[in-house]
Structures are given as structure tokens and as C-alpha cells.
Short mmCIF file of C-alpha atoms in Angstrom, two decimals:
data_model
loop_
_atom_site.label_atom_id
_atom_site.label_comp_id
_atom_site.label_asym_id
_atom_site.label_seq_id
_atom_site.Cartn_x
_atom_site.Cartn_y
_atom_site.Cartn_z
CA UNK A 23 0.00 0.00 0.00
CA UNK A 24 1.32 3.23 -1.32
CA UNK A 25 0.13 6.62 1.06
CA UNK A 26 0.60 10.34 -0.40
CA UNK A 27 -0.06 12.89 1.56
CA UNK A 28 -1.63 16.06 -0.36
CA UNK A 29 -2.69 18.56 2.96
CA UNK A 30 -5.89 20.18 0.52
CA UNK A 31 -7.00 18.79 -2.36
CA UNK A 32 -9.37 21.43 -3.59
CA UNK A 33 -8.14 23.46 -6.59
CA UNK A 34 -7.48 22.77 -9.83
CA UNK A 35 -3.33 23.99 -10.57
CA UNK A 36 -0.24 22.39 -12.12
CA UNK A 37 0.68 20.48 -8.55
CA UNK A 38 -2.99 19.19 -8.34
CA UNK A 39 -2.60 17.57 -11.68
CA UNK A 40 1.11 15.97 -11.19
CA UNK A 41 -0.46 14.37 -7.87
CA UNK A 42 -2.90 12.73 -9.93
CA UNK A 43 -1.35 12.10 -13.11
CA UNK A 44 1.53 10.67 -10.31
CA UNK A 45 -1.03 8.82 -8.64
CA UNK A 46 -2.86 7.36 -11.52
CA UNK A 47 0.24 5.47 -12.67
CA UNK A 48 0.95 4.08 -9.35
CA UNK A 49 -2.14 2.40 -8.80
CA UNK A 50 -1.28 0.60 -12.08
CA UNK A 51 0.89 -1.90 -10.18
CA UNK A 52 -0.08 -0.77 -6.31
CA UNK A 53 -2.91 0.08 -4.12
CA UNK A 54 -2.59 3.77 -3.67
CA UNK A 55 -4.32 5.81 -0.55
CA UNK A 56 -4.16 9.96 -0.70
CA UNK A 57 -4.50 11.00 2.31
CA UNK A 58 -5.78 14.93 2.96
CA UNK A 59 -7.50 17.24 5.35
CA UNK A 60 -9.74 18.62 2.67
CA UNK A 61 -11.38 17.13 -0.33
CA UNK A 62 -13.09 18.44 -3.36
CA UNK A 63 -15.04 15.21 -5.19
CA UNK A 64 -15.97 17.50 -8.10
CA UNK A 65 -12.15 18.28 -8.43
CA UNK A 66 -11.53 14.44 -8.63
CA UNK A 67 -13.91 14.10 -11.08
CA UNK A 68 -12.03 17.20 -12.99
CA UNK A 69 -8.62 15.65 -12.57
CA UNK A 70 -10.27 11.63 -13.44
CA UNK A 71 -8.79 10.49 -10.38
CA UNK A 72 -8.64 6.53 -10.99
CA UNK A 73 -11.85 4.68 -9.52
CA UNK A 74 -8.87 2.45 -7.70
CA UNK A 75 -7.52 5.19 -5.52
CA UNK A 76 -8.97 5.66 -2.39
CA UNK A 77 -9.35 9.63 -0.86
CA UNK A 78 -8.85 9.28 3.27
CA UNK A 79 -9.88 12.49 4.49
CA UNK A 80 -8.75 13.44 7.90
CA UNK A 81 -11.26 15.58 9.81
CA UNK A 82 -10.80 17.83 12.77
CA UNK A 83 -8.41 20.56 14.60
CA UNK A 84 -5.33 20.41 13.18
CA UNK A 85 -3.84 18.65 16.50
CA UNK A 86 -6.59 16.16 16.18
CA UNK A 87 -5.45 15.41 12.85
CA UNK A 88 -2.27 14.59 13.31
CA UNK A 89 -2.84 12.54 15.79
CA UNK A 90 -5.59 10.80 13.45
CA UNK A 91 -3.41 10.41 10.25
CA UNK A 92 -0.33 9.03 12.09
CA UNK A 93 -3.04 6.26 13.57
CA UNK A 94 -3.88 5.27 10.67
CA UNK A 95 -0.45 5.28 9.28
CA UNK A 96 0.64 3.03 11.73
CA UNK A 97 -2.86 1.06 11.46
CA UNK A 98 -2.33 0.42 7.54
CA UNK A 99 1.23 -0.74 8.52
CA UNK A 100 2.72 2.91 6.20
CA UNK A 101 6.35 2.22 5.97
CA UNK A 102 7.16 5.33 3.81
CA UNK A 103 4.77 8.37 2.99
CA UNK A 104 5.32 10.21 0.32
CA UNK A 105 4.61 13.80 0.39
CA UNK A 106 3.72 16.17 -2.25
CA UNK A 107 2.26 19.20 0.76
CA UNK A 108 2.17 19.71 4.45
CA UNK A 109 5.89 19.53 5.37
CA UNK A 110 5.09 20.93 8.60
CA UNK A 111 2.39 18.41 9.15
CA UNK A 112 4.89 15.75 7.96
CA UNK A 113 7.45 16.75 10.39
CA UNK A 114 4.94 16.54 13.20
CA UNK A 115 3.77 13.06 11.84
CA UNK A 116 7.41 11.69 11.99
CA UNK A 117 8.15 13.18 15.01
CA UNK A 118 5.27 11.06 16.23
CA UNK A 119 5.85 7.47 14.53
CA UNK A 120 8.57 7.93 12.94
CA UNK A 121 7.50 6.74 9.37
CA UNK A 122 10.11 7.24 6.76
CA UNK A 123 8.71 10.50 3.87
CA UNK A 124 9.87 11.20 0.58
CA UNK A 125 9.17 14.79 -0.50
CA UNK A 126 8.07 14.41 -4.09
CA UNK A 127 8.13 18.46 -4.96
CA UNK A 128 6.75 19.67 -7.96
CA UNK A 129 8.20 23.44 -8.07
CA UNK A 130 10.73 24.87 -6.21
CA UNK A 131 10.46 26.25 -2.36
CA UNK A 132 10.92 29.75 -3.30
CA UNK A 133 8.75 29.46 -6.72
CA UNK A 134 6.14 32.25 -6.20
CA UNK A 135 8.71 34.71 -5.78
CA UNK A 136 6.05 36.48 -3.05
CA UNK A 137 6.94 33.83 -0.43
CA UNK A 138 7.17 35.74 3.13
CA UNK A 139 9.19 33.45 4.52
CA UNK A 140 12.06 35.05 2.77
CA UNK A 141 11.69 37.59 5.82
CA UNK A 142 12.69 34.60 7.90
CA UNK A 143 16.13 34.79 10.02
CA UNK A 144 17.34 31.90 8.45
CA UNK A 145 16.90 33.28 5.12
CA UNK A 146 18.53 36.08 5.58
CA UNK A 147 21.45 36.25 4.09
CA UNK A 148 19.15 35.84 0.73
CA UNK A 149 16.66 38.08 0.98
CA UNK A 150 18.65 41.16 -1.14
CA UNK A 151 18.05 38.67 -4.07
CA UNK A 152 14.84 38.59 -3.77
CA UNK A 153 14.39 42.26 -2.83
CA UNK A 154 16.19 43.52 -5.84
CA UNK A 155 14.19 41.18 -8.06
CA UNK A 156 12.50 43.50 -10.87
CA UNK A 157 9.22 41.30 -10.51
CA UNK A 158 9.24 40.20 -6.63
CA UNK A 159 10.93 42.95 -5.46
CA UNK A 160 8.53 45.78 -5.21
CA UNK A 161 5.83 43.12 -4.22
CA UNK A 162 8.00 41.66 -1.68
CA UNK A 163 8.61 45.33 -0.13
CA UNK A 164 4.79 45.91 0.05
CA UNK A 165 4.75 42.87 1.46
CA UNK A 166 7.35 43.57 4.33
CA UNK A 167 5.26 46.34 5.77
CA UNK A 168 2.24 44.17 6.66
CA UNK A 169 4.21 41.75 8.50
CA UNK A 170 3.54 42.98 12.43
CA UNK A 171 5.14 41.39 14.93
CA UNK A 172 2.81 38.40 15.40
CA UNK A 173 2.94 37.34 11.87
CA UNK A 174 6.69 37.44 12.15
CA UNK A 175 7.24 35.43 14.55
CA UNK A 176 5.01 32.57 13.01
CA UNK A 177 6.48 33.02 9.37
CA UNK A 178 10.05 32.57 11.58
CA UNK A 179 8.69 29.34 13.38
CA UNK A 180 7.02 27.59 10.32
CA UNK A 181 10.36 29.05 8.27
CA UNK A 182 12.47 26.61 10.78
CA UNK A 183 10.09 23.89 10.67
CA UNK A 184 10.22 23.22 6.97
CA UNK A 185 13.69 23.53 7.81
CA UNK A 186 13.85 20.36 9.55
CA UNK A 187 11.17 18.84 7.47
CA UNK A 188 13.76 19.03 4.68
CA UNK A 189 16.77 17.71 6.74
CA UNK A 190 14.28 15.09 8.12
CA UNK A 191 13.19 13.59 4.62
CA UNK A 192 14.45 10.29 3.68
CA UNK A 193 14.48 11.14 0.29
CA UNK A 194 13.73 14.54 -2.09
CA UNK A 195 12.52 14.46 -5.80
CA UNK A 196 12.51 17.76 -7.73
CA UNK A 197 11.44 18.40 -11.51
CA UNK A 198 14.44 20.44 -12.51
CA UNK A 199 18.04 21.10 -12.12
CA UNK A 200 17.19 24.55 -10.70
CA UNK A 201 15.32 23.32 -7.83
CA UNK A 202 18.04 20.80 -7.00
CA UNK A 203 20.27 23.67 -6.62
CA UNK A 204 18.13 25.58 -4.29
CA UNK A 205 17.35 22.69 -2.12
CA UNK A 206 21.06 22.71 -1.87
CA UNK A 207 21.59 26.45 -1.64
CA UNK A 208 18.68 26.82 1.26
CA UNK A 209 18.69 23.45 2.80
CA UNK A 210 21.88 21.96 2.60
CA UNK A 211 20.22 18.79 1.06
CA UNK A 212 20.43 16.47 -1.75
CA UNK A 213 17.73 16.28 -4.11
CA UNK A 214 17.37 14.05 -7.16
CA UNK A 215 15.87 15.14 -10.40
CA UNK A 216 12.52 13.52 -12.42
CA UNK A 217 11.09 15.95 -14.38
CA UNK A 218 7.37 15.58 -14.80
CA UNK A 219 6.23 13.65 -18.21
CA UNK A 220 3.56 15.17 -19.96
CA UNK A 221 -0.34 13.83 -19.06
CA UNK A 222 -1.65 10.71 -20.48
CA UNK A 223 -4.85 13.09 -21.49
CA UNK A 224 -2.43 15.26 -23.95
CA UNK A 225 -0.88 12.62 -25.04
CA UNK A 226 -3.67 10.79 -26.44
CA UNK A 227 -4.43 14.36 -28.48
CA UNK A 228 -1.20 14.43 -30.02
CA UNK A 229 -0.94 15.60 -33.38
CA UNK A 230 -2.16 18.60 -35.74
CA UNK A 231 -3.94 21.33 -33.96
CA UNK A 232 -7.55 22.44 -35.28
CA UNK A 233 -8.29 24.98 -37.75
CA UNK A 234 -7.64 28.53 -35.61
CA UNK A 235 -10.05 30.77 -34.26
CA UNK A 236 -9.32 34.35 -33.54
CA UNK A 237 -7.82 33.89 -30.22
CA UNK A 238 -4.84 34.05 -28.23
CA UNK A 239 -5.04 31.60 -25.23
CA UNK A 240 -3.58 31.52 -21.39
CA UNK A 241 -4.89 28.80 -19.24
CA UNK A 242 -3.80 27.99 -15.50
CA UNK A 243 -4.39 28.92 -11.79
CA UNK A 244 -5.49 32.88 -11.71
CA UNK A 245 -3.16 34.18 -9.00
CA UNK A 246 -0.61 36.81 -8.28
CA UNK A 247 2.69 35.19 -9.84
CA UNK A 248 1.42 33.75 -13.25
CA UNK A 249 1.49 37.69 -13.97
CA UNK A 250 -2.03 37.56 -16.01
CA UNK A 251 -2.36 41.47 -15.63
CA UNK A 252 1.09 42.05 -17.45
CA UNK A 253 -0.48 39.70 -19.96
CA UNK A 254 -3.67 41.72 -20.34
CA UNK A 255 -1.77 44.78 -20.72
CA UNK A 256 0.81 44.29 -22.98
CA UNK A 257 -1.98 42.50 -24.83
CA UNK A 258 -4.32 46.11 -24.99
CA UNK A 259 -1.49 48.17 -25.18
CA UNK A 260 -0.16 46.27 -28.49
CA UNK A 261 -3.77 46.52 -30.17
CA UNK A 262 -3.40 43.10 -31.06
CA UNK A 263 -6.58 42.28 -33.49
CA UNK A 264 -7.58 38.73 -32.15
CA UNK A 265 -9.15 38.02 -28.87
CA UNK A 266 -7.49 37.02 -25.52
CA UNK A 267 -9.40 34.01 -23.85
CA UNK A 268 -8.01 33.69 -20.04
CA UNK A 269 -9.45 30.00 -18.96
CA UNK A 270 -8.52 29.34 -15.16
CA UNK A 271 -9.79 29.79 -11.34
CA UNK A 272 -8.26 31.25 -8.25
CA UNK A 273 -7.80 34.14 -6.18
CA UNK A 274 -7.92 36.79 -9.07
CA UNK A 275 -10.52 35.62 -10.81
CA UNK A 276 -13.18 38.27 -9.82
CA UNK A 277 -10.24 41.25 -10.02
CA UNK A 278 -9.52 40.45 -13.56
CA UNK A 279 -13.12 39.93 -14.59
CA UNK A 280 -13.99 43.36 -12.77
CA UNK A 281 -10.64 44.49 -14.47
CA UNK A 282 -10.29 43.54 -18.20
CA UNK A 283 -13.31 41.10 -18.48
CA UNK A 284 -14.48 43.18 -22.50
CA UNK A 285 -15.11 41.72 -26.04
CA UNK A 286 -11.86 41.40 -26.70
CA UNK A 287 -10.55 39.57 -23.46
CA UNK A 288 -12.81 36.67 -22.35
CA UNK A 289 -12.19 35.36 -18.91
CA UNK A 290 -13.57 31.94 -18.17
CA UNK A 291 -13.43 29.51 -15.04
CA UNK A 292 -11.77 26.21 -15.53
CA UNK A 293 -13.38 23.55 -17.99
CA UNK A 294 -12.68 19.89 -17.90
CA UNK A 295 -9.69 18.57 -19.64
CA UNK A 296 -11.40 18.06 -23.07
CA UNK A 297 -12.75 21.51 -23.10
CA UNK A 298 -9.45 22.75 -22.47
CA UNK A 299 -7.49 20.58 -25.01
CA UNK A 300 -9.80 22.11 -27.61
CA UNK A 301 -9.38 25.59 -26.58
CA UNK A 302 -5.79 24.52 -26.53
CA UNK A 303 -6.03 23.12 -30.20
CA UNK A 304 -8.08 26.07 -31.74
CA UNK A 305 -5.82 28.63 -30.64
CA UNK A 306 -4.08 30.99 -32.42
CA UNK A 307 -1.03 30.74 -30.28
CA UNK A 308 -0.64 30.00 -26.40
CA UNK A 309 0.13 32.92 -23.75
CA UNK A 310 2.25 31.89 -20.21
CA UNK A 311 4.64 34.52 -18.31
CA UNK A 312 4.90 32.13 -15.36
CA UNK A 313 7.96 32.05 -13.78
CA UNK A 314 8.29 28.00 -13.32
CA UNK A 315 11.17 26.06 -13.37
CA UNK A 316 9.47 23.54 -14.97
CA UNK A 317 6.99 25.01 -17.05
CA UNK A 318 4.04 22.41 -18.10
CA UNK A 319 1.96 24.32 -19.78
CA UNK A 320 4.71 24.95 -22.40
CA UNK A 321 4.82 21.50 -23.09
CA UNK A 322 1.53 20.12 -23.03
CA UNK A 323 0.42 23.36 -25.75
CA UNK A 324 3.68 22.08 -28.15
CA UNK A 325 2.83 18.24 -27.40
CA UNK A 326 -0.58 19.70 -29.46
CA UNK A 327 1.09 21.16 -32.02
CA UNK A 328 0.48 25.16 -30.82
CA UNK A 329 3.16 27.33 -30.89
CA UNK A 330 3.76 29.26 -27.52
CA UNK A 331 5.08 32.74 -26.01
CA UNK A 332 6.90 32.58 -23.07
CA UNK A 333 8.22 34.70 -20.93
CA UNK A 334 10.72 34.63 -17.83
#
């Protein structure tokens, strides 16, 4: 029996669909339990979680569920977790029964580039990076002034316990040569690298796009760091004649409706994956300005023969 622990399982990103896609290949030749503290079954229907995987969903206050998911651990006989969120959790869990954890990572600590625990004391001898960073910086300095005394001394405790979650770990798989350096830089771990392979649901697309429509296409999780309003704006200022279709959910979604939400830029929530693959297809040309290490959507859009702007 093969656990993974995934701390919320309730939005549709990039990480949501390696756990699955991750999952889903597992269960091929093992029984595979996720184990979470929240559940979405409409996401799992999004994501076609395989029938054969079981969802364990551990209920309760947070020191109630520790106690709960290292019970069952030990009940189900766990001799290794492996962990794709919750390292604090995880640390707590070990502490408790000591079960082995692998910390299968699918971007890199720092990757939003707005992480506050930058501000932590044991990051800072780093933090002028970040600070001087022509994206992060100015966000990061807003950022600093919010940060009362309270918050920083929590950021500073959960900053040290990933700390030792990461020292802890048994083992620590990263997508990209990049993120094997920084668990290095930050961490003072090894890492080994496995990027991601492209989803069995592009792959069974592969081949000539559609005719085009008159569109330009991003899709992906609607917050802060996929920088979706530089992408609306250099889109308006360039007076570019087709249409801009933004497919995704999260956190901005209402802002950029309110925002840029016109004829000419079309803001949708997420579709399922067939949907998106012909969105994908019909495009003129795909849009992403993430800042990834390991970009997927970049792939998955060439695996269906679109061509793709991308930005750093």
C-alpha cells in the first residue's frame, strides 16, 4: 500500500494535476491511498482520479489530525509516505511514529517569488536577491510592511520547521536542475531530479492542432505570480486584433473579470480537460509569463502542435 499525503486537495493547478497524473500510474501496479485534510469530489472528477484510488480524508483541529493520520499510518502498517504538501504536518507526523517520507516536490520552495518566509532569520542572508528582483521585489517590499510582529514570529517558526522537514526527509525528488540547486543552496540537502512527463490526457491528443479561431489563449491557476495582468496589458497596449481568452480559477478571478473582463478579453473559469485541449487546439497561439522552473503548460500546448510565447 502506497500513502501520499496532499494537505488540501481542492483546486485545480499544475501540482494538483502531477499528484494525480503521479497517482494514476501508481495504482497501475499498487494500491494507492491519498490521504488529505480537505477534499473536493468535483475536483476528482475534474482531474479523473482513478476509480482504484482511495481519498482518506482526515477531519478535525489540526492537533486532532495529526494525531488521526499518524493512527492510521501506523494502522495500515505505512512504511514510507510520500509527500507532495504539508511539510510541517509531515514533520509533526514523523516526530510522532517515525515513518520514513519522501518529498516528491513539484516546483521549487521559493517558486512564487512572493513567499514571506524570505523575511525569515534563516533566510537572511538571501533576501537582497529577492528584494532587488525587478518582478518580486517591489511586491515583496509591500509585502514587508504588513508583517507585524505576530505574523513574524510565526512566518520565523514555520520558516524553521520546513527547515527540519527538509533535513528530516528520507528522500527529495525535484522536476528540474534549478530546484536541485536551491534545495542545496537553502537546505543543505540532496535532491534528485525527475522531471514531470507530460499527461496521459495530452498525449492521447497528439498531433495537428484544429483549424484557428481568432484567439490568443492563457490557461492555469489565476493568481498573483502567473502575472495575467502584465499579460492583459501588454496585450491592450499592443492593439493586437484577435481576442485574448483567459481560462482558469483562483484568487484573481473576480479582479480580472472586474478588471479587463471586454469583447476582446474573455475570462472563463476552468473547464474539464477536453474543453481545455480544444481551446488549446483552436488557438491561435498559447500565452504563459509564469515564472516556473518547470513550465508544463509549455509542453503540453507544443505536445498539441500550438506554438507558444513565453516569458521569464
Amino acid at each position: 500500500m502506497n500513502f501520499i499525503f496532499y494537505k488540501s486537495l481542492t483546486k485545480l493547478g499544475g501540482a494538483e494535476v502531477f499528484l494525480v497524473e503521479f497517482a494514476n500510474e501508481l495504482v497501475k501496479n499498487e494500491k494507492v491511498t491519498i490521504v488529505c485534510y480537505e477534499y473536493d469530489s468535483r475536483l476528482g472528477n475534474q482531474l479523473k482520479i482513478d476509480k482504484n484510488i482511495s481519498i482518506k480524508i482526515i477531519n478535525g483541529h489540526w492537533i486532532h489530525r495529526i494525531y488521526r493520520t499518524s493512527s492510521s499510518l501506523l494502522q495500515n502498517r505505512c512504511n514510507c509516505l510520500l509527500v507532495h504538501s504539508g511539510f510541517i504536518d509531515v514533520l509533526f507526523i514523523n516526530l510522532l511514529i517515525k515513518v520514513p517520507y519522501v518529498l516528491w516536490l513539484h516546483q521549487p520552495y521559493f517558486n512564487t517569488l512572493l513567499h514571506n518566509k524570505i523575511f525569515a532569520l534563516i533566510y537572511k542572508r538571501h533576501l537582497s536577491k529577492f528584494l532587488s528582483d525587478e518582478f518580486s521585489g517591489p511586491i515583496l517590499k509591500d509585502l514587508a510592511k504588513k508583517i507585524n510582529l505576530s505574523k513574524k514570529i510565526k512566518l520565523n517558526i514555520s520558516a524553521v520547521l520546513e527547515f527540519l522537514c527538509f533535513k528530516r526527509a528520507k528522500d527529495i525528488i525535484v522536476l528540474s536542475e534549478y530546484s536541485q540547486k536551491e534545495k542545496e543552496l537553502y537546505f543543505k540537502v540532496k535532491s534528485r531530479v525527475l522531471p514531470a512527463a507530460i499527461s496521459n490526457t495530452f498525449l492521447k491528443h497528439l498531433g495537428k492542432p484544429n483549424n484557428h479561431k481568432n484567439y490568443i489563449l492563457f490557461f492555469g491557476r489565476l493568481i498573483k505570480q502567473k502575472r495575467i495582468e502584465l499579460v492583459c496589458e501588454s496585450y491592450l497596449s499592443a492593439g493586437i486584433s484577435e481576442d485574448l481568452y483567459i481560462i482558469g480559477d483562483g484568487p484573481m478571478f473576480e479582479l480580472l473579470r472586474s478588471r479587463y473582463n471586454s469583447p476582446k478579453i474573455k475570462i472563463f473559469r476552468d473547464c474539464d480537460f477536453d474543453d481545455l485541449i480544444t481551446h488549446i487546439k483552436e488557438s491561435k497561439f498559447v500565452i504563459t509569463l509564469d515564472w516556473a522552473d518547470f513550465n508544463l503548460t509549455v509542453y503540453e500546448s507544443i505536445t498539441l502542435g500550438k506554438r507558444v510565447i513565453y516569458g521569464d
